[in-house]
CSV table of C-alpha atoms in Angstrom, one decimal:
chain,number,residue,atom,x,y,z
A,1,ALA,CA,-25.6,8.7,15.2
A,2,LEU,CA,-22.2,10.3,14.5
A,3,SER,CA,-23.0,13.1,16.9
A,4,VAL,CA,-23.8,10.7,19.6
A,5,LEU,CA,-20.7,8.7,19.0
A,6,ASN,CA,-18.7,11.9,19.6
A,7,TYR,CA,-19.8,11.6,23.2
A,8,THR,CA,-18.7,8.0,23.6
A,9,HIS,CA,-15.9,7.5,21.1
A,10,LYS,CA,-14.3,10.8,20.5
A,11,LYS,CA,-10.7,10.3,19.3
A,12,LYS,CA,-11.1,6.5,20.0
A,13,ILE,CA,-11.6,5.2,16.4
A,14,ASP,CA,-8.5,3.8,14.7
A,15,VAL,CA,-9.9,3.2,11.2
A,16,ILE,CA,-13.0,4.6,9.5
A,17,TYR,CA,-13.9,2.8,6.2
A,18,ILE,CA,-16.8,4.2,4.3
A,19,ASP,CA,-18.4,3.4,0.9
A,20,PRO,CA,-20.8,6.4,0.5
A,21,PRO,CA,-23.3,6.9,-2.3
A,22,TYR,CA,-21.4,7.5,-5.6
A,23,ASN,CA,-23.9,10.0,-6.9
A,24,THR,CA,-24.3,8.3,-10.2
A,25,GLY,CA,-27.6,10.2,-10.9
A,26,ALA,CA,-29.6,7.0,-10.6
A,27,LYS,CA,-31.5,8.0,-7.5
A,28,ASP,CA,-29.1,6.1,-5.2
A,29,TRP,CA,-29.3,8.5,-2.3
A,30,LYS,CA,-31.5,11.2,-0.7
A,31,TYR,CA,-30.9,14.8,0.4
A,32,ASN,CA,-33.5,16.4,2.6
A,33,ASN,CA,-35.7,13.3,2.1
A,34,ASN,CA,-35.7,13.7,-1.6
A,35,TYR,CA,-34.0,11.4,-4.1
A,36,ILE,CA,-31.3,13.1,-6.1
A,37,ASP,CA,-31.3,12.2,-9.8
A,38,ILE,CA,-29.2,13.1,-12.8
A,39,ASN,CA,-31.5,16.1,-13.7
A,40,ASP,CA,-30.9,17.9,-10.4
A,41,LEU,CA,-28.8,20.9,-11.3
A,42,TYR,CA,-27.4,21.0,-7.7
A,43,ARG,CA,-26.7,17.3,-7.3
A,44,HIS,CA,-22.9,17.7,-7.0
A,45,SER,CA,-23.1,20.6,-4.4
A,46,LYS,CA,-25.8,18.7,-2.5
A,47,TRP,CA,-23.6,15.6,-2.4
A,48,LEU,CA,-20.7,17.7,-1.1
A,49,SER,CA,-22.9,19.2,1.6
A,50,PHE,CA,-24.1,15.8,2.5
A,51,MET,CA,-20.6,14.4,2.8
A,52,SER,CA,-19.0,17.5,4.4
A,53,HIS,CA,-21.4,17.4,7.4
A,54,ARG,CA,-20.7,13.7,8.1
A,55,LEU,CA,-16.9,13.9,7.5
A,56,LYS,CA,-16.6,16.8,10.0
A,57,LEU,CA,-18.2,14.7,12.7
A,58,ALA,CA,-16.2,11.6,11.7
A,59,ARG,CA,-12.9,13.6,11.8
A,60,ASP,CA,-13.3,14.1,15.6
A,61,LEU,CA,-13.7,10.4,16.2
A,62,LEU,CA,-10.3,9.4,14.8
A,63,THR,CA,-7.3,8.8,17.1
A,64,PRO,CA,-4.2,11.0,16.3
A,65,ASP,CA,-2.9,8.1,14.3
A,66,GLY,CA,-6.2,7.1,12.9
A,67,VAL,CA,-6.9,6.5,9.2
A,68,LEU,CA,-9.9,7.4,7.1
A,69,ILE,CA,-10.6,5.4,4.0
A,70,CYS,CA,-13.3,6.5,1.6
A,71,THR,CA,-14.1,4.7,-1.7
A,72,ILE,CA,-15.6,6.5,-4.6
A,73,ASP,CA,-15.9,6.3,-8.4
A,74,HIS,CA,-15.4,8.8,-11.2
A,75,ASN,CA,-18.6,10.7,-10.6
A,76,GLU,CA,-17.3,12.5,-7.5
A,77,GLN,CA,-13.7,11.4,-7.3
A,78,GLU,CA,-12.3,14.9,-7.9
A,79,ALA,CA,-14.8,16.7,-5.7
A,80,LEU,CA,-14.1,14.3,-2.9
A,81,GLY,CA,-10.4,14.8,-3.1
A,82,LEU,CA,-10.8,18.6,-2.8
A,83,LEU,CA,-13.2,18.2,0.1
A,84,LEU,CA,-10.8,15.9,2.0
A,85,LYS,CA,-8.0,18.4,1.4
A,86,GLU,CA,-10.2,21.1,2.9
A,87,LEU,CA,-11.3,19.1,5.9
A,88,PHE,CA,-7.9,17.4,6.7
A,89,PRO,CA,-5.3,20.1,5.8
A,90,ASP,CA,-2.7,18.5,8.2
A,91,LYS,CA,-3.0,15.0,6.8
A,92,GLU,CA,-1.5,13.1,3.9
A,93,ILE,CA,-4.0,12.0,1.3
A,94,THR,CA,-3.4,9.2,-1.2
A,95,CYS,CA,-5.8,8.1,-3.9
A,96,VAL,CA,-5.5,4.4,-4.6
A,97,THR,CA,-7.0,2.9,-7.8
A,98,ILE,CA,-8.7,-0.5,-7.4
A,99,ILE,CA,-9.5,-2.6,-10.5
A,100,HIS,CA,-12.8,-4.0,-9.2
A,101,ASN,CA,-14.5,-4.8,-12.4
A,102,PRO,CA,-12.0,-6.2,-15.0
A,103,SER,CA,-14.7,-6.5,-17.7
A,104,GLY,CA,-15.7,-2.9,-17.2
A,105,ILE,CA,-19.0,-1.0,-17.1
A,106,GLN,CA,-19.8,0.5,-20.5
A,107,GLY,CA,-20.0,4.3,-20.6
A,108,LYS,CA,-20.6,6.5,-23.6
A,109,ASN,CA,-16.9,6.6,-24.5
A,110,PHE,CA,-15.0,4.6,-22.0
A,111,SER,CA,-15.5,1.3,-20.2
A,112,TYR,CA,-15.0,1.9,-16.5
A,113,ASN,CA,-13.3,-0.9,-14.7
A,114,ASN,CA,-11.9,0.8,-11.6
A,115,GLU,CA,-12.9,2.8,-8.6
A,116,TYR,CA,-10.9,4.7,-6.0
A,117,ALA,CA,-10.1,4.6,-2.3
A,118,TYR,CA,-8.9,7.7,-0.6
A,119,PHE,CA,-6.6,7.1,2.4
A,120,VAL,CA,-6.3,10.0,4.8
A,121,TYR,CA,-3.5,9.5,7.4
A,122,ARG,CA,-0.5,11.0,9.2
A,123,GLY,CA,2.3,11.6,6.8
A,124,ASP,CA,5.1,12.4,9.3
A,125,LYS,CA,5.5,8.7,10.4
A,126,LYS,CA,5.0,5.2,9.2
A,127,THR,CA,1.2,5.0,9.5
A,128,ILE,CA,0.2,2.6,6.6
A,129,ALA,CA,1.3,-1.0,7.1
A,130,PHE,CA,3.5,-3.0,4.7
A,131,GLU,CA,1.8,-5.4,2.3
A,132,GLU,CA,2.7,-8.9,3.4
A,133,ARG,CA,3.4,-11.2,0.4
A,134,VAL,CA,3.7,-15.0,0.3
A,135,ASP,CA,6.9,-16.6,-1.0
A,136,GLU,CA,5.7,-16.9,-4.7
A,137,GLU,CA,4.7,-13.2,-4.7
A,138,ALA,CA,7.9,-11.9,-3.0
A,139,ASP,CA,10.0,-9.2,-4.7
A,140,ILE,CA,13.3,-10.9,-5.4
A,141,ARG,CA,16.2,-9.0,-6.9
A,142,GLN,CA,19.9,-8.4,-6.8
A,143,PHE,CA,21.1,-6.4,-3.8
A,144,MET,CA,23.8,-4.8,-6.0
A,145,ASN,CA,22.5,-1.8,-7.9
A,146,THR,CA,22.1,-3.2,-11.5
A,147,ALA,CA,20.9,0.0,-13.2
A,148,LYS,CA,22.5,1.0,-16.5
A,149,GLY,CA,22.5,4.0,-18.8
A,150,LYS,CA,24.2,7.4,-19.1
A,151,SER,CA,23.6,8.2,-15.5
A,152,THR,CA,26.3,7.4,-13.0
A,153,ASN,CA,23.9,7.0,-10.0
A,154,TYR,CA,24.4,3.3,-9.9
A,155,LEU,CA,28.2,3.5,-9.7
A,156,ARG,CA,30.4,3.5,-6.6
A,157,GLU,CA,31.4,7.2,-7.0
A,158,SER,CA,27.7,8.3,-6.5
A,159,GLY,CA,27.4,6.6,-3.1
A,160,LEU,CA,30.7,5.8,-1.4
A,161,ASN,CA,29.0,4.6,1.8
A,162,CYS,CA,27.3,1.9,-0.3
A,163,PHE,CA,30.6,0.2,-1.2
A,164,TYR,CA,31.6,-2.2,1.5
A,165,PRO,CA,32.2,-6.0,1.8
A,166,ILE,CA,29.5,-8.4,2.9
A,167,TYR,CA,31.0,-11.4,4.7
A,168,VAL,CA,29.9,-14.9,3.7
A,169,LYS,CA,30.8,-18.3,5.1
A,170,ASN,CA,29.3,-21.6,4.1
A,171,LEU,CA,26.9,-19.7,1.9
A,172,GLU,CA,25.5,-17.7,4.8
A,173,ILE,CA,25.9,-14.0,5.5
A,174,ILE,CA,27.7,-13.6,8.8
A,175,GLY,CA,28.4,-9.8,8.8
A,176,PHE,CA,29.2,-6.6,7.1
A,177,GLY,CA,32.6,-4.8,6.7
A,178,LYS,CA,33.4,-1.1,7.0
A,179,VAL,CA,33.0,1.3,4.1
A,180,CYS,CA,36.0,0.8,1.8
A,181,ASP,CA,38.7,3.5,1.5
A,182,GLU,CA,38.4,5.3,-1.8
A,183,SER,CA,41.8,4.1,-2.8
A,184,PHE,CA,40.9,0.5,-2.4
A,185,HIS,CA,39.8,-1.3,-5.6
A,186,PRO,CA,39.1,-5.0,-5.3
A,187,LYS,CA,40.2,-7.0,-8.4
A,188,THR,CA,37.4,-9.4,-8.1
A,189,PRO,CA,33.8,-9.4,-6.7
A,190,ASN,CA,34.8,-12.2,-4.2
A,191,ILE,CA,37.9,-12.3,-2.1
A,192,LEU,CA,38.5,-15.5,-0.1
A,193,ARG,CA,40.3,-15.0,3.2
A,194,GLU,CA,42.5,-17.5,5.0
A,195,ASP,CA,39.8,-18.0,7.7
A,196,GLY,CA,37.3,-19.2,5.0
A,197,VAL,CA,35.3,-16.1,4.9
A,198,ILE,CA,34.4,-14.7,1.5
A,199,GLU,CA,34.3,-10.9,1.1
A,200,VAL,CA,31.6,-10.0,-1.5
A,201,TYR,CA,31.8,-6.6,-3.2
A,202,PRO,CA,29.3,-4.9,-5.5
A,203,ILE,CA,31.3,-5.4,-8.6
A,204,ASP,CA,29.6,-6.7,-11.8
A,205,SER,CA,30.8,-9.2,-14.4
A,206,GLU,CA,32.6,-6.5,-16.4
A,207,ARG,CA,34.5,-5.5,-13.2
A,208,VAL,CA,32.6,-2.2,-12.9
A,209,GLU,CA,32.5,-1.0,-9.3
A,210,ARG,CA,28.8,-0.5,-8.5
A,211,LYS,CA,27.2,-0.1,-5.0
A,212,TRP,CA,24.8,-2.0,-2.7
A,213,VAL,CA,21.2,-0.7,-2.6
A,214,PHE,CA,21.5,0.0,1.1
A,215,SER,CA,24.3,2.1,2.8
A,216,ARG,CA,26.5,0.6,5.4
A,217,GLN,CA,24.7,2.4,8.3
A,218,ASN,CA,21.3,1.0,7.2
A,219,VAL,CA,22.0,-2.5,5.8
A,220,GLU,CA,21.8,-4.3,9.2
A,221,SER,CA,18.1,-3.4,9.4
A,222,ILE,CA,17.3,-5.6,6.4
A,223,LYS,CA,19.8,-8.4,7.1
A,224,ASP,CA,17.0,-11.0,7.4
A,225,GLU,CA,15.9,-10.2,3.8
A,226,LEU,CA,19.4,-10.9,2.3
A,227,SER,CA,20.6,-14.3,1.1
A,228,VAL,CA,23.5,-15.8,-0.9
A,229,LYS,CA,23.3,-17.1,-4.5
A,230,TYR,CA,26.1,-19.2,-5.9
A,231,ASN,CA,26.7,-19.3,-9.7
A,232,ASN,CA,28.0,-22.7,-10.8
A,233,LYS,CA,29.1,-21.2,-14.2
A,234,THR,CA,31.2,-18.2,-12.9
A,235,LYS,CA,31.9,-19.8,-9.5
A,236,LEU,CA,31.0,-16.5,-7.9
A,237,ILE,CA,28.7,-15.5,-5.0
A,238,SER,CA,26.1,-12.7,-5.3
A,239,ILE,CA,23.8,-11.2,-2.8
A,240,ILE,CA,20.0,-11.4,-3.2
A,241,ARG,CA,17.3,-9.5,-1.5
A,242,THR,CA,13.9,-11.1,-0.9
A,243,LYS,CA,11.2,-8.6,0.1
A,244,LYS,CA,8.0,-9.9,1.6
A,245,LYS,CA,7.0,-6.7,3.3
A,246,ILE,CA,6.5,-4.0,0.6
A,247,ASN,CA,4.9,-0.6,0.7
A,248,TYR,CA,1.4,-0.7,-0.9
A,249,LYS,CA,1.2,0.4,-4.5
A,250,THR,CA,-1.2,3.0,-5.6
A,251,VAL,CA,-2.9,0.7,-8.2
A,252,TRP,CA,-4.4,-2.6,-6.9
A,253,ILE,CA,-4.9,-5.3,-9.4
A,254,GLY,CA,-5.8,-8.9,-8.8
A,255,GLU,CA,-8.7,-11.4,-8.9
A,256,LYS,CA,-9.4,-10.9,-5.2
A,257,PHE,CA,-10.5,-7.3,-5.9
A,258,ASN,CA,-13.2,-8.5,-8.3
A,259,ALA,CA,-16.5,-7.1,-6.9
A,260,LYS,CA,-18.6,-9.5,-8.9
A,261,THR,CA,-16.9,-12.7,-7.7
A,262,TYR,CA,-16.1,-11.7,-4.1
A,263,GLY,CA,-18.9,-9.2,-3.6
A,264,THR,CA,-22.1,-10.0,-5.5
A,265,GLN,CA,-21.7,-13.8,-5.8
A,266,LEU,CA,-20.2,-14.2,-2.3
A,267,LEU,CA,-23.1,-12.3,-0.7
A,268,ASN,CA,-25.7,-14.1,-2.9
A,269,ASN,CA,-24.4,-17.4,-1.4
A,270,ILE,CA,-25.0,-16.0,2.1
A,271,ILE,CA,-28.4,-14.3,1.8
A,272,GLY,CA,-29.8,-15.9,-1.3
A,273,LYS,CA,-30.4,-12.8,-3.3
A,274,ASP,CA,-28.6,-10.0,-5.1
A,275,PHE,CA,-27.5,-6.9,-3.2
A,276,PRO,CA,-26.7,-3.8,-5.3
A,277,PHE,CA,-22.9,-3.3,-5.8
A,278,PRO,CA,-21.3,-4.8,-2.7
A,279,LYS,CA,-17.6,-4.5,-2.3
A,280,SER,CA,-15.2,-7.4,-2.7
A,281,LEU,CA,-14.6,-8.8,0.8
A,282,TYR,CA,-10.9,-8.9,0.1
A,283,ALA,CA,-10.7,-5.4,-1.2
A,284,VAL,CA,-12.1,-4.2,2.2
A,285,GLU,CA,-9.8,-6.5,4.1
A,286,GLU,CA,-6.8,-5.1,2.3
A,287,CYS,CA,-7.8,-1.5,3.1
A,288,ILE,CA,-8.2,-2.3,6.8
A,289,LYS,CA,-5.0,-4.3,6.9
A,290,ALA,CA,-3.1,-1.3,5.4
A,291,ALA,CA,-4.7,1.1,7.8
A,292,VAL,CA,-4.4,-0.7,11.2
A,293,HIS,CA,-0.6,-1.0,10.8
A,294,ASN,CA,0.6,-2.7,14.1
A,295,LYS,CA,-2.6,-2.0,16.1
A,296,ASN,CA,-4.3,-5.5,16.4
A,297,LYS,CA,-6.9,-4.1,18.9
A,298,SER,CA,-8.1,-1.4,16.6
A,299,ILE,CA,-11.7,-0.1,16.6
A,300,ILE,CA,-13.2,0.0,13.1
A,301,LEU,CA,-16.1,2.2,12.1
A,302,ASP,CA,-18.3,2.1,9.0
A,303,PHE,CA,-21.1,4.6,9.1
A,304,PHE,CA,-22.3,3.9,5.6
A,305,ALA,CA,-22.8,0.2,6.2
A,306,GLY,CA,-24.8,-1.5,3.4
A,307,SER,CA,-24.4,-5.2,2.9
A,308,GLY,CA,-22.1,-5.6,5.9
A,309,THR,CA,-18.9,-6.3,4.0
A,310,THR,CA,-16.8,-4.2,6.5
A,311,GLY,CA,-18.1,-6.3,9.4
A,312,ASN,CA,-17.5,-9.4,7.4
A,313,ALA,CA,-13.9,-8.3,6.7
A,314,VAL,CA,-13.2,-7.4,10.3
A,315,LEU,CA,-14.5,-10.9,11.5
A,316,ASP,CA,-12.3,-12.6,8.9
A,317,LEU,CA,-9.2,-10.6,9.9
A,318,ASN,CA,-9.9,-11.5,13.6
A,319,LYS,CA,-10.0,-15.2,12.6
A,320,GLN,CA,-6.6,-14.9,10.8
A,321,ASP,CA,-4.7,-13.5,13.8
A,322,ASN,CA,-7.0,-14.7,16.7
């Protein structure tokens, strides 16, 4: 099937998401029509051969900006990582840990509560989308560098182009001033001008000259993320940054990734019986959202389709953005 798709869809697929056999030794897949169990001395090399053949064909289906996502558990995680490096030498490869079973699956020594998702993508540009967070999950912090310690990296002297005034009027940011001359040292974090504009500088309560997190040449790009906070006690204004678009972390934790609740139970409600080890619908959705970036008309391929979770996830995402 992959060979045939290379005639019709070569370099046309935007995202490939696959959940291949994990090679647990429990006869969960076949090689040359024979089940491979834990007693097969060549089960790892057979699995690599099995995967290599399919990934080589899949590689030619991806667009230049296309993303491959492959989930796996500890049985073949290291082997898969090496195989991907061999097959995609010009791509960036990131292994994401997903806590999919909080209670854990008991092993001889450890209780396994996670699996992995390898993302293979272009690393020379922004290929992976931002994670979109709702208000209550937004990253809210001071725009002034508040770090402390022996290092001077948080001080004005370590980044002169990050020391400039932010102009505020009626508790709204209206603009940004030029980088201050090194000889200029404001006596207070807030300077009220005759026209009613307040110049806000990155100076802390101990009058230490710090710096803004963004340089003057880059700050305008995140103006919409900045807001003003007034302290009734000190009568001073500070600048707050609220980030709702955040780079995805490499460890995914949360109830929505629970494969029992949003995989097994969800699917049981649809088809009325258990299906072995389906993915959480929302884990797959998150993978696809990360991979499609700004391409709302993406073509998604899953050539290891089992319970249909990938199709379910794509339908659900299409509902969300019409």
